[in-house]
Amino acid sequence: MLKMKVQVVGLDQISMLPVVILTDVMEEKFLPLVIGPAEANAISLALEEVEPPRPMTHDLMLSVVATLGGSVDKVVITDLVEETYYAQVFVKTEEKEHQIDARPSDSIALALRCDAPIFVEQKVAEKAMVAKRQDDPEMEDFKRFLENLTPDDFRKNN
Amino acid sequence: MLKMKVQVVGLDQISMLPVVILTDVMEEKFLPLVIGPAEANAISLALEEVEPPRPMTHDLMLSVVATLGGSVDKVVITDLVEETYYAQVFVKTEEKEHQIDARPSDSIALALRCDAPIFVEQKVAEKAMVAKRQDDPEMEDFKRFLENLTPDDFRKNN
């Protein structure tokens, strides 16, 4: 498993779809995920450490976990099947560790709210991660994509 | 406390904001709530009993509740302060009943997914519920509003 962090969340200026970009700790490879606008917003609020007056959906979810005596241990992007990503939220209680099926976007929105680590399974990384290679002409496109993808852009469009 | 059910969720054709309308069991009074588009979508999916291939956010939340040995007993819209509504999700475990602060929209989206009853506190009902009175000219506007507010409309605009 590869440990990841969120590089940026925003609107892809070409497709106009919300995207979150994960990167490995060395920032050598990237994993772009197309997500829903609500989940992009939830991730964006967590990254900017906005404290909403009422609990937003993922705040409520964390509150449920804590109230029932659990804590989010980690989240893992576990699989990629026909362009659909799958993830699991690992919730630890006194008795055991539970694995709960989730979408990557919800998992990331949860993890950011409780400083839980985000991992991607090796097989998903191998299939889907984009390498940072200076001699790769596609990298130029991807760099432009990253430059155009800012939380500011996202907020304006949300 | 007054038991409520969801009358309809959709886009208000004038403000273009997503709204959910709750009504008492006799359908004599209505409680319209302006909500977020993601929560409107979550409520709409539950009303139409759509089974998504991956768990949506509120499906994940229910899955968390069940995995940690709880069940949603009821949800209650508890307060209305300066046009902001507050709610609580009541989660029962073997040991006790927990009350978790939430927004009404998330609470309703959760309740619909597990057939938990939705209540509104008397003081909120008195302040905010719109009565069905045939001689009320405002009722005509409200009726038109209800007629224009259909899940179909919402889906088209989402």
PDB file of C-alpha atoms in Angstrom:
ATOM      1  CA  MET A   1       0.000   0.000   0.000  1.00  0.00           C
ATOM      2  CA  LEU A   2       1.138   3.482  -0.866  1.00  0.00           C
ATOM      3  CA  LYS A   3       0.530   6.396   1.473  1.00  0.00           C
ATOM      4  CA  MET A   4      -1.107   9.341  -0.262  1.00  0.00           C
ATOM      5  CA  LYS A   5      -2.020  12.935   0.436  1.00  0.00           C
ATOM      6  CA  VAL A   6      -4.445  15.291  -1.250  1.00  0.00           C
ATOM      7  CA  GLN A   7      -2.635  17.517  -3.732  1.00  0.00           C
ATOM      8  CA  VAL A   8      -5.609  19.613  -4.779  1.00  0.00           C
ATOM      9  CA  VAL A   9      -9.351  19.490  -5.315  1.00  0.00           C
ATOM     10  CA  GLY A  10     -11.060  21.553  -7.975  1.00  0.00           C
ATOM     11  CA  LEU A  11     -12.903  21.737 -11.241  1.00  0.00           C
ATOM     12  CA  ASP A  12     -11.197  20.367 -14.328  1.00  0.00           C
ATOM     13  CA  GLN A  13     -11.368  23.360 -16.650  1.00  0.00           C
ATOM     14  CA  ILE A  14     -11.896  21.200 -19.741  1.00  0.00           C
ATOM     15  CA  SER A  15     -14.497  18.664 -18.611  1.00  0.00           C
ATOM     16  CA  MET A  16     -15.882  20.999 -15.884  1.00  0.00           C
ATOM     17  CA  LEU A  17     -16.057  17.960 -13.606  1.00  0.00           C
ATOM     18  CA  PRO A  18     -14.866  18.118  -9.975  1.00  0.00           C
ATOM     19  CA  VAL A  19     -11.607  16.241  -9.508  1.00  0.00           C
ATOM     20  CA  VAL A  20      -9.436  15.414  -6.517  1.00  0.00           C
ATOM     21  CA  ILE A  21      -5.756  14.719  -7.132  1.00  0.00           C
ATOM     22  CA  LEU A  22      -3.921  12.466  -4.701  1.00  0.00           C
ATOM     23  CA  THR A  23      -0.134  12.214  -4.715  1.00  0.00           C
ATOM     24  CA  ASP A  24       2.410  10.008  -2.976  1.00  0.00           C
ATOM     25  CA  VAL A  25       4.476  11.463  -0.131  1.00  0.00           C
ATOM     26  CA  MET A  26       7.377  12.266  -2.511  1.00  0.00           C
ATOM     27  CA  GLU A  27       4.953  13.927  -4.953  1.00  0.00           C
ATOM     28  CA  GLU A  28       6.308  11.781  -7.783  1.00  0.00           C
ATOM     29  CA  LYS A  29       3.068  10.220  -8.948  1.00  0.00           C
ATOM     30  CA  PHE A  30      -0.500  11.454  -9.109  1.00  0.00           C
ATOM     31  CA  LEU A  31      -3.888   9.785  -8.885  1.00  0.00           C
ATOM     32  CA  PRO A  32      -6.675  11.958 -10.344  1.00  0.00           C
ATOM     33  CA  LEU A  33     -10.206  10.943  -9.327  1.00  0.00           C
ATOM     34  CA  VAL A  34     -13.398  12.368 -10.808  1.00  0.00           C
ATOM     35  CA  ILE A  35     -15.806  12.874  -7.920  1.00  0.00           C
ATOM     36  CA  GLY A  36     -19.205  14.413  -7.204  1.00  0.00           C
ATOM     37  CA  PRO A  37     -19.588  18.160  -6.551  1.00  0.00           C
ATOM     38  CA  ALA A  38     -20.839  17.595  -2.982  1.00  0.00           C
ATOM     39  CA  GLU A  39     -17.861  15.403  -2.113  1.00  0.00           C
ATOM     40  CA  ALA A  40     -15.488  17.924  -3.756  1.00  0.00           C
ATOM     41  CA  ASN A  41     -17.026  20.579  -1.556  1.00  0.00           C
ATOM     42  CA  ALA A  42     -16.686  18.347   1.530  1.00  0.00           C
ATOM     43  CA  ILE A  43     -12.995  17.743   0.738  1.00  0.00           C
ATOM     44  CA  SER A  44     -12.424  21.430   0.010  1.00  0.00           C
ATOM     45  CA  LEU A  45     -13.979  22.507   3.349  1.00  0.00           C
ATOM     46  CA  ALA A  46     -11.737  20.043   5.201  1.00  0.00           C
ATOM     47  CA  LEU A  47      -8.583  21.198   3.377  1.00  0.00           C
ATOM     48  CA  GLU A  48      -9.355  24.811   4.210  1.00  0.00           C
ATOM     49  CA  GLU A  49     -10.244  23.832   7.785  1.00  0.00           C
ATOM     50  CA  VAL A  50     -13.555  25.656   7.548  1.00  0.00           C
ATOM     51  CA  GLU A  51     -15.649  25.107  10.693  1.00  0.00           C
ATOM     52  CA  PRO A  52     -19.302  25.236   9.607  1.00  0.00           C
ATOM     53  CA  PRO A  53     -21.880  26.376  12.194  1.00  0.00           C
ATOM     54  CA  ARG A  54     -23.872  23.152  11.803  1.00  0.00           C
ATOM     55  CA  PRO A  55     -22.295  19.741  11.116  1.00  0.00           C
ATOM     56  CA  MET A  56     -21.941  19.063   7.404  1.00  0.00           C
ATOM     57  CA  THR A  57     -22.599  15.517   6.176  1.00  0.00           C
ATOM     58  CA  HIS A  58     -19.092  14.142   6.776  1.00  0.00           C
ATOM     59  CA  ASP A  59     -18.834  15.926  10.125  1.00  0.00           C
ATOM     60  CA  LEU A  60     -22.014  14.112  11.119  1.00  0.00           C
ATOM     61  CA  MET A  61     -20.548  10.834   9.920  1.00  0.00           C
ATOM     62  CA  LEU A  62     -17.434  11.322  12.073  1.00  0.00           C
ATOM     63  CA  SER A  63     -19.640  12.303  14.964  1.00  0.00           C
ATOM     64  CA  VAL A  64     -21.544   9.021  14.517  1.00  0.00           C
ATOM     65  CA  VAL A  65     -18.259   7.072  14.522  1.00  0.00           C
ATOM     66  CA  ALA A  66     -17.070   8.800  17.718  1.00  0.00           C
ATOM     67  CA  THR A  67     -20.437   8.539  19.493  1.00  0.00           C
ATOM     68  CA  LEU A  68     -20.520   4.791  18.869  1.00  0.00           C
ATOM     69  CA  GLY A  69     -17.037   4.380  20.326  1.00  0.00           C
ATOM     70  CA  GLY A  70     -15.044   4.109  17.126  1.00  0.00           C
ATOM     71  CA  SER A  71     -12.317   6.034  15.376  1.00  0.00           C
ATOM     72  CA  VAL A  72     -11.273   6.145  11.731  1.00  0.00           C
ATOM     73  CA  ASP A  73      -7.938   4.345  11.579  1.00  0.00           C
ATOM     74  CA  LYS A  74      -7.239   4.747   7.872  1.00  0.00           C
ATOM     75  CA  VAL A  75      -8.944   4.809   4.499  1.00  0.00           C
ATOM     76  CA  VAL A  76      -7.783   2.736   1.543  1.00  0.00           C
ATOM     77  CA  ILE A  77      -8.551   2.971  -2.163  1.00  0.00           C
ATOM     78  CA  THR A  78      -8.779  -0.740  -2.725  1.00  0.00           C
ATOM     79  CA  ASP A  79      -9.756  -1.413  -6.301  1.00  0.00           C
ATOM     80  CA  LEU A  80     -10.345  -0.038  -9.772  1.00  0.00           C
ATOM     81  CA  VAL A  81     -12.800  -1.910 -11.977  1.00  0.00           C
ATOM     82  CA  GLU A  82     -13.877  -0.482 -15.349  1.00  0.00           C
ATOM     83  CA  GLU A  83     -13.001   3.100 -14.385  1.00  0.00           C
ATOM     84  CA  THR A  84     -14.846   2.835 -11.071  1.00  0.00           C
ATOM     85  CA  TYR A  85     -12.782   3.149  -7.922  1.00  0.00           C
ATOM     86  CA  TYR A  86     -13.649   1.362  -4.697  1.00  0.00           C
ATOM     87  CA  ALA A  87     -12.487   2.204  -1.190  1.00  0.00           C
ATOM     88  CA  GLN A  88     -12.799   1.084   2.398  1.00  0.00           C
ATOM     89  CA  VAL A  89     -12.959   3.008   5.641  1.00  0.00           C
ATOM     90  CA  PHE A  90     -11.186   1.204   8.508  1.00  0.00           C
ATOM     91  CA  VAL A  91     -12.936   1.979  11.794  1.00  0.00           C
ATOM     92  CA  LYS A  92     -11.309   0.805  15.017  1.00  0.00           C
ATOM     93  CA  THR A  93     -13.292   0.057  18.171  1.00  0.00           C
ATOM     94  CA  GLU A  94     -12.087  -1.484  21.441  1.00  0.00           C
ATOM     95  CA  GLU A  95     -13.023  -4.929  20.150  1.00  0.00           C
ATOM     96  CA  LYS A  96     -11.842  -4.961  16.554  1.00  0.00           C
ATOM     97  CA  GLU A  97     -11.128  -3.155  13.300  1.00  0.00           C
ATOM     98  CA  HIS A  98     -14.089  -2.900  10.930  1.00  0.00           C
ATOM     99  CA  GLN A  99     -13.783  -2.431   7.159  1.00  0.00           C
ATOM    100  CA  ILE A 100     -16.654  -0.499   5.613  1.00  0.00           C
ATOM    101  CA  ASP A 101     -17.188  -0.219   1.846  1.00  0.00           C
ATOM    102  CA  ALA A 102     -17.190   3.379   0.605  1.00  0.00           C
ATOM    103  CA  ARG A 103     -16.429   5.558  -2.355  1.00  0.00           C
ATOM    104  CA  PRO A 104     -12.942   7.136  -2.432  1.00  0.00           C
ATOM    105  CA  SER A 105     -14.455  10.650  -2.258  1.00  0.00           C
ATOM    106  CA  ASP A 106     -16.362  10.002   1.000  1.00  0.00           C
ATOM    107  CA  SER A 107     -13.328   8.181   2.408  1.00  0.00           C
ATOM    108  CA  ILE A 108     -11.036  11.138   1.653  1.00  0.00           C
ATOM    109  CA  ALA A 109     -13.555  13.649   3.057  1.00  0.00           C
ATOM    110  CA  LEU A 110     -13.677  11.586   6.276  1.00  0.00           C
ATOM    111  CA  ALA A 111      -9.907  11.010   6.543  1.00  0.00           C
ATOM    112  CA  LEU A 112      -9.096  14.717   6.204  1.00  0.00           C
ATOM    113  CA  ARG A 113     -11.467  15.549   9.068  1.00  0.00           C
ATOM    114  CA  CYS A 114      -9.684  13.280  11.561  1.00  0.00           C
ATOM    115  CA  ASP A 115      -6.121  13.215  10.212  1.00  0.00           C
ATOM    116  CA  ALA A 116      -6.444   9.558   9.274  1.00  0.00           C
ATOM    117  CA  PRO A 117      -3.949   8.373   6.649  1.00  0.00           C
ATOM    118  CA  ILE A 118      -5.067   7.764   3.058  1.00  0.00           C
ATOM    119  CA  PHE A 119      -3.636   4.732   1.246  1.00  0.00           C
ATOM    120  CA  VAL A 120      -3.946   3.298  -2.231  1.00  0.00           C
ATOM    121  CA  GLU A 121      -3.490  -0.420  -2.910  1.00  0.00           C
ATOM    122  CA  GLN A 122      -0.432  -1.254  -5.018  1.00  0.00           C
ATOM    123  CA  LYS A 123      -2.514  -2.763  -7.848  1.00  0.00           C
ATOM    124  CA  VAL A 124      -4.583   0.430  -8.136  1.00  0.00           C
ATOM    125  CA  ALA A 125      -1.460   2.594  -8.028  1.00  0.00           C
ATOM    126  CA  GLU A 126       0.120   0.559 -10.824  1.00  0.00           C
ATOM    127  CA  LYS A 127      -2.964   0.786 -13.002  1.00  0.00           C
ATOM    128  CA  ALA A 128      -3.955   4.392 -12.446  1.00  0.00           C
ATOM    129  CA  MET A 129      -1.165   6.610 -11.157  1.00  0.00           C
ATOM    130  CA  VAL A 130       0.376   9.157 -13.492  1.00  0.00           C
ATOM    131  CA  ALA A 131       4.174   9.421 -13.185  1.00  0.00           C
ATOM    132  CA  LYS A 132       6.008  12.733 -13.114  1.00  0.00           C
ATOM    133  CA  ARG A 133       8.387  12.342 -16.074  1.00  0.00           C
ATOM    134  CA  GLN A 134       9.941  15.495 -17.477  1.00  0.00           C
ATOM    135  CA  ASP A 135      10.315  13.977 -20.966  1.00  0.00           C
ATOM    136  CA  ASP A 136       6.679  12.942 -21.180  1.00  0.00           C
ATOM    137  CA  PRO A 137       4.670  15.231 -23.487  1.00  0.00           C
ATOM    138  CA  GLU A 138       1.483  14.184 -21.653  1.00  0.00           C
ATOM    139  CA  MET A 139       3.060  15.508 -18.463  1.00  0.00           C
ATOM    140  CA  GLU A 140       2.868  19.016 -19.882  1.00  0.00           C
ATOM    141  CA  ASP A 141      -0.889  18.633 -20.285  1.00  0.00           C
ATOM    142  CA  PHE A 142      -1.139  17.236 -16.797  1.00  0.00           C
ATOM    143  CA  LYS A 143       0.926  20.102 -15.362  1.00  0.00           C
ATOM    144  CA  ARG A 144      -1.361  22.608 -17.019  1.00  0.00           C
ATOM    145  CA  PHE A 145      -4.302  20.661 -15.671  1.00  0.00           C
ATOM    146  CA  LEU A 146      -2.853  20.891 -12.147  1.00  0.00           C
ATOM    147  CA  GLU A 147      -2.135  24.579 -12.537  1.00  0.00           C
ATOM    148  CA  ASN A 148      -5.702  25.248 -13.613  1.00  0.00           C
ATOM    149  CA  LEU A 149      -7.145  23.206 -10.792  1.00  0.00           C
ATOM    150  CA  THR A 150      -7.266  25.311  -7.683  1.00  0.00           C
ATOM    151  CA  PRO A 151      -9.578  25.394  -4.695  1.00  0.00           C
ATOM    152  CA  ASP A 152     -10.366  28.970  -5.683  1.00  0.00           C
ATOM    153  CA  ASP A 153     -11.584  27.872  -9.065  1.00  0.00           C
ATOM    154  CA  PHE A 154     -13.644  25.216  -7.428  1.00  0.00           C
ATOM    155  CA  ARG A 155     -15.228  27.593  -4.955  1.00  0.00           C
ATOM    156  CA  LYS A 156     -16.157  30.055  -7.666  1.00  0.00           C
ATOM    157  CA  ASN A 157     -17.919  27.314  -9.575  1.00  0.00           C
ATOM    158  CA  ASN A 158     -19.656  25.696  -6.633  1.00  0.00           C
TER     159      ASN A 158
ATOM    160  CA  MET B   1     -43.520  16.119  18.957  1.00  0.00           C
ATOM    161  CA  LEU B   2     -45.293  15.815  15.650  1.00  0.00           C
ATOM    162  CA  LYS B   3     -44.705  12.868  13.326  1.00  0.00           C
ATOM    163  CA  MET B   4     -43.875  13.949   9.786  1.00  0.00           C
ATOM    164  CA  LYS B   5     -43.386  12.428   6.379  1.00  0.00           C
ATOM    165  CA  VAL B   6     -41.690  13.709   3.250  1.00  0.00           C
ATOM    166  CA  GLN B   7     -44.252  15.201   0.880  1.00  0.00           C
ATOM    167  CA  VAL B   8     -41.877  16.033  -1.927  1.00  0.00           C
ATOM    168  CA  VAL B   9     -38.324  17.132  -2.679  1.00  0.00           C
ATOM    169  CA  GLY B  10     -37.476  19.340  -5.615  1.00  0.00           C
ATOM    170  CA  LEU B  11     -36.331  22.664  -6.957  1.00  0.00           C
ATOM    171  CA  ASP B  12     -38.372  25.728  -6.097  1.00  0.00           C
ATOM    172  CA  GLN B  13     -39.081  27.102  -9.545  1.00  0.00           C
ATOM    173  CA  ILE B  14     -38.851  30.711  -8.375  1.00  0.00           C
ATOM    174  CA  SER B  15     -35.740  30.733  -6.185  1.00  0.00           C
ATOM    175  CA  MET B  16     -34.232  27.702  -7.986  1.00  0.00           C
ATOM    176  CA  LEU B  17     -33.180  26.394  -4.566  1.00  0.00           C
ATOM    177  CA  PRO B  18     -33.658  22.749  -3.586  1.00  0.00           C
ATOM    178  CA  VAL B  19     -36.460  22.342  -1.052  1.00  0.00           C
ATOM    179  CA  VAL B  20     -37.885  19.416   0.882  1.00  0.00           C
ATOM    180  CA  ILE B  21     -41.469  19.651   2.109  1.00  0.00           C
ATOM    181  CA  LEU B  22     -42.462  17.704   5.187  1.00  0.00           C
ATOM    182  CA  THR B  23     -46.085  17.239   6.147  1.00  0.00           C
ATOM    183  CA  ASP B  24     -47.889  15.828   9.172  1.00  0.00           C
ATOM    184  CA  VAL B  25     -49.561  12.421   8.874  1.00  0.00           C
ATOM    185  CA  MET B  26     -52.953  14.044   8.100  1.00  0.00           C
ATOM    186  CA  GLU B  27     -51.329  16.269   5.444  1.00  0.00           C
ATOM    187  CA  GLU B  28     -52.860  19.334   7.049  1.00  0.00           C
ATOM    188  CA  LYS B  29     -49.707  21.339   7.615  1.00  0.00           C
ATOM    189  CA  PHE B  30     -46.452  21.675   5.725  1.00  0.00           C
ATOM    190  CA  LEU B  31     -42.886  22.413   6.716  1.00  0.00           C
ATOM    191  CA  PRO B  32     -40.785  23.596   3.761  1.00  0.00           C
ATOM    192  CA  LEU B  33     -37.013  23.416   4.279  1.00  0.00           C
ATOM    193  CA  VAL B  34     -34.418  24.899   1.952  1.00  0.00           C
ATOM    194  CA  ILE B  35     -31.596  22.351   1.722  1.00  0.00           C
ATOM    195  CA  GLY B  36     -28.380  21.746  -0.219  1.00  0.00           C
ATOM    196  CA  PRO B  37     -28.444  20.154  -3.679  1.00  0.00           C
ATOM    197  CA  ALA B  38     -26.458  17.100  -2.519  1.00  0.00           C
ATOM    198  CA  GLU B  39     -28.861  16.450   0.353  1.00  0.00           C
ATOM    199  CA  ALA B  40     -31.848  16.977  -1.979  1.00  0.00           C
ATOM    200  CA  ASN B  41     -30.327  14.380  -4.261  1.00  0.00           C
ATOM    201  CA  ALA B  42     -29.743  12.008  -1.323  1.00  0.00           C
ATOM    202  CA  ILE B  43     -33.388  12.391  -0.240  1.00  0.00           C
ATOM    203  CA  SER B  44     -34.623  11.985  -3.808  1.00  0.00           C
ATOM    204  CA  LEU B  45     -32.624   8.748  -4.309  1.00  0.00           C
ATOM    205  CA  ALA B  46     -34.079   7.335  -1.083  1.00  0.00           C
ATOM    206  CA  LEU B  47     -37.667   8.292  -2.028  1.00  0.00           C
ATOM    207  CA  GLU B  48     -37.279   6.612  -5.388  1.00  0.00           C
ATOM    208  CA  GLU B  49     -35.587   3.619  -3.744  1.00  0.00           C
ATOM    209  CA  VAL B  50     -32.683   3.803  -6.171  1.00  0.00           C
ATOM    210  CA  GLU B  51     -29.958   1.282  -5.277  1.00  0.00           C
ATOM    211  CA  PRO B  52     -26.656   2.803  -6.366  1.00  0.00           C
ATOM    212  CA  PRO B  53     -23.808   0.408  -7.308  1.00  0.00           C
ATOM    213  CA  ARG B  54     -21.476   1.958  -4.715  1.00  0.00           C
ATOM    214  CA  PRO B  55     -22.644   3.318  -1.352  1.00  0.00           C
ATOM    215  CA  MET B  56     -23.618   6.977  -1.551  1.00  0.00           C
ATOM    216  CA  THR B  57     -22.702   9.205   1.397  1.00  0.00           C
ATOM    217  CA  HIS B  58     -25.803   8.511   3.520  1.00  0.00           C
ATOM    218  CA  ASP B  59     -25.676   4.793   2.684  1.00  0.00           C
ATOM    219  CA  LEU B  60     -22.129   4.818   4.047  1.00  0.00           C
ATOM    220  CA  MET B  61     -23.309   6.659   7.152  1.00  0.00           C
ATOM    221  CA  LEU B  62     -25.991   4.023   7.817  1.00  0.00           C
ATOM    222  CA  SER B  63     -23.435   1.318   7.169  1.00  0.00           C
ATOM    223  CA  VAL B  64     -21.191   2.942   9.818  1.00  0.00           C
ATOM    224  CA  VAL B  65     -24.099   3.000  12.288  1.00  0.00           C
ATOM    225  CA  ALA B  66     -24.895  -0.698  11.671  1.00  0.00           C
ATOM    226  CA  THR B  67     -21.248  -1.826  11.712  1.00  0.00           C
ATOM    227  CA  LEU B  68     -20.744  -0.183  15.107  1.00  0.00           C
ATOM    228  CA  GLY B  69     -23.800  -1.972  16.524  1.00  0.00           C
ATOM    229  CA  GLY B  70     -26.285   0.885  16.362  1.00  0.00           C
ATOM    230  CA  SER B  71     -29.554   1.612  14.626  1.00  0.00           C
ATOM    231  CA  VAL B  72     -31.280   4.892  13.829  1.00  0.00           C
ATOM    232  CA  ASP B  73     -34.276   5.050  16.141  1.00  0.00           C
ATOM    233  CA  LYS B  74     -35.706   8.354  14.968  1.00  0.00           C
ATOM    234  CA  VAL B  75     -34.694  11.802  13.751  1.00  0.00           C
ATOM    235  CA  VAL B  76     -36.082  15.007  15.225  1.00  0.00           C
ATOM    236  CA  ILE B  77     -36.080  18.584  13.939  1.00  0.00           C
ATOM    237  CA  THR B  78     -35.421  20.162  17.294  1.00  0.00           C
ATOM    238  CA  ASP B  79     -35.037  23.882  16.843  1.00  0.00           C
ATOM    239  CA  LEU B  80     -35.336  26.897  14.575  1.00  0.00           C
ATOM    240  CA  VAL B  81     -33.103  29.863  15.339  1.00  0.00           C
ATOM    241  CA  GLU B  82     -32.906  32.831  12.961  1.00  0.00           C
ATOM    242  CA  GLU B  83     -34.102  30.801   9.956  1.00  0.00           C
ATOM    243  CA  THR B  84     -31.646  28.001  10.666  1.00  0.00           C
ATOM    244  CA  TYR B  85     -33.093  24.602  11.534  1.00  0.00           C
ATOM    245  CA  TYR B  86     -31.383  22.154  13.864  1.00  0.00           C
ATOM    246  CA  ALA B  87     -31.955  18.436  14.147  1.00  0.00           C
ATOM    247  CA  GLN B  88     -30.815  15.377  16.043  1.00  0.00           C
ATOM    248  CA  VAL B  89     -30.332  11.784  14.981  1.00  0.00           C
ATOM    249  CA  PHE B  90     -31.241   9.304  17.733  1.00  0.00           C
ATOM    250  CA  VAL B  91     -29.035   6.226  17.490  1.00  0.00           C
ATOM    251  CA  LYS B  92     -29.819   3.240  19.696  1.00  0.00           C
ATOM    252  CA  THR B  93     -27.208   0.732  20.808  1.00  0.00           C
ATOM    253  CA  GLU B  94     -27.526  -2.125  23.309  1.00  0.00           C
ATOM    254  CA  GLU B  95     -26.358   0.179  26.087  1.00  0.00           C
ATOM    255  CA  LYS B  96     -28.174   3.436  25.454  1.00  0.00           C
ATOM    256  CA  GLU B  97     -29.744   5.933  23.093  1.00  0.00           C
ATOM    257  CA  HIS B  98     -27.373   8.553  21.701  1.00  0.00           C
ATOM    258  CA  GLN B  99     -28.442  11.959  20.369  1.00  0.00           C
ATOM    259  CA  ILE B 100     -26.237  13.306  17.601  1.00  0.00           C
ATOM    260  CA  ASP B 101     -26.475  16.887  16.293  1.00  0.00           C
ATOM    261  CA  ALA B 102     -27.237  17.087  12.578  1.00  0.00           C
ATOM    262  CA  ARG B 103     -28.877  19.190   9.920  1.00  0.00           C
ATOM    263  CA  PRO B 104     -32.497  18.313   9.063  1.00  0.00           C
ATOM    264  CA  SER B 105     -31.499  17.408   5.482  1.00  0.00           C
ATOM    265  CA  ASP B 106     -28.948  14.767   6.533  1.00  0.00           C
ATOM    266  CA  SER B 107     -31.355  13.491   9.186  1.00  0.00           C
ATOM    267  CA  ILE B 108     -34.149  13.056   6.646  1.00  0.00           C
ATOM    268  CA  ALA B 109     -31.804  11.400   4.118  1.00  0.00           C
ATOM    269  CA  LEU B 110     -30.776   8.935   6.839  1.00  0.00           C
ATOM    270  CA  ALA B 111     -34.292   8.299   8.181  1.00  0.00           C
ATOM    271  CA  LEU B 112     -35.690   7.471   4.732  1.00  0.00           C
ATOM    272  CA  ARG B 113     -32.962   4.867   4.188  1.00  0.00           C
ATOM    273  CA  CYS B 114     -33.870   2.873   7.300  1.00  0.00           C
ATOM    274  CA  ASP B 115     -37.578   3.645   7.709  1.00  0.00           C
ATOM    275  CA  ALA B 116     -36.926   5.589  10.908  1.00  0.00           C
ATOM    276  CA  PRO B 117     -39.674   8.050  11.855  1.00  0.00           C
ATOM    277  CA  ILE B 118     -39.184  11.792  11.345  1.00  0.00           C
ATOM    278  CA  PHE B 119     -40.463  14.139  14.052  1.00  0.00           C
ATOM    279  CA  VAL B 120     -40.616  17.880  14.500  1.00  0.00           C
ATOM    280  CA  GLU B 121     -40.622  19.491  17.943  1.00  0.00           C
ATOM    281  CA  GLN B 122     -43.866  21.278  18.820  1.00  0.00           C
ATOM    282  CA  LYS B 123     -42.177  24.684  19.160  1.00  0.00           C
ATOM    283  CA  VAL B 124     -40.684  24.374  15.652  1.00  0.00           C
ATOM    284  CA  ALA B 125     -44.012  23.239  14.228  1.00  0.00           C
ATOM    285  CA  GLU B 126     -45.784  26.220  15.783  1.00  0.00           C
ATOM    286  CA  LYS B 127     -43.235  28.673  14.428  1.00  0.00           C
ATOM    287  CA  ALA B 128     -42.707  27.298  10.958  1.00  0.00           C
ATOM    288  CA  MET B 129     -45.491  25.076   9.711  1.00  0.00           C
ATOM    289  CA  VAL B 130     -47.799  26.347   7.010  1.00  0.00           C
ATOM    290  CA  ALA B 131     -51.449  25.449   7.566  1.00  0.00           C
ATOM    291  CA  LYS B 132     -53.702  24.193   4.798  1.00  0.00           C
ATOM    292  CA  ARG B 133     -56.493  26.775   4.888  1.00  0.00           C
ATOM    293  CA  GLN B 134     -58.726  27.054   1.859  1.00  0.00           C
ATOM    294  CA  ASP B 135     -59.490  30.741   2.525  1.00  0.00           C
ATOM    295  CA  ASP B 136     -55.846  31.743   2.751  1.00  0.00           C
ATOM    296  CA  PRO B 137     -54.689  33.593  -0.384  1.00  0.00           C
ATOM    297  CA  GLU B 138     -51.102  32.620   0.411  1.00  0.00           C
ATOM    298  CA  MET B 139     -52.191  28.988   0.260  1.00  0.00           C
ATOM    299  CA  GLU B 140     -52.819  29.407  -3.458  1.00  0.00           C
ATOM    300  CA  ASP B 141     -49.193  30.383  -3.962  1.00  0.00           C
ATOM    301  CA  PHE B 142     -48.085  27.495  -1.818  1.00  0.00           C
ATOM    302  CA  LYS B 143     -50.259  25.052  -3.740  1.00  0.00           C
ATOM    303  CA  ARG B 144     -48.746  26.245  -6.999  1.00  0.00           C
ATOM    304  CA  PHE B 145     -45.331  25.893  -5.410  1.00  0.00           C
ATOM    305  CA  LEU B 146     -46.111  22.280  -4.447  1.00  0.00           C
ATOM    306  CA  GLU B 147     -47.466  21.531  -7.892  1.00  0.00           C
ATOM    307  CA  ASN B 148     -44.297  22.848  -9.513  1.00  0.00           C
ATOM    308  CA  LEU B 149     -42.061  20.961  -7.126  1.00  0.00           C
ATOM    309  CA  THR B 150     -41.686  17.428  -8.375  1.00  0.00           C
ATOM    310  CA  PRO B 151     -38.869  14.920  -8.157  1.00  0.00           C
ATOM    311  CA  ASP B 152     -38.834  14.949 -11.953  1.00  0.00           C
ATOM    312  CA  ASP B 153     -38.137  18.657 -12.003  1.00  0.00           C
ATOM    313  CA  PHE B 154     -35.422  18.167  -9.495  1.00  0.00           C
ATOM    314  CA  ARG B 155     -33.736  15.425 -11.443  1.00  0.00           C
ATOM    315  CA  LYS B 156     -33.741  17.465 -14.624  1.00  0.00           C
ATOM    316  CA  ASN B 157     -32.020  20.298 -12.853  1.00  0.00           C
ATOM    317  CA  ASN B 158     -29.499  18.264 -10.948  1.00  0.00           C
TER     318      ASN B 158
END
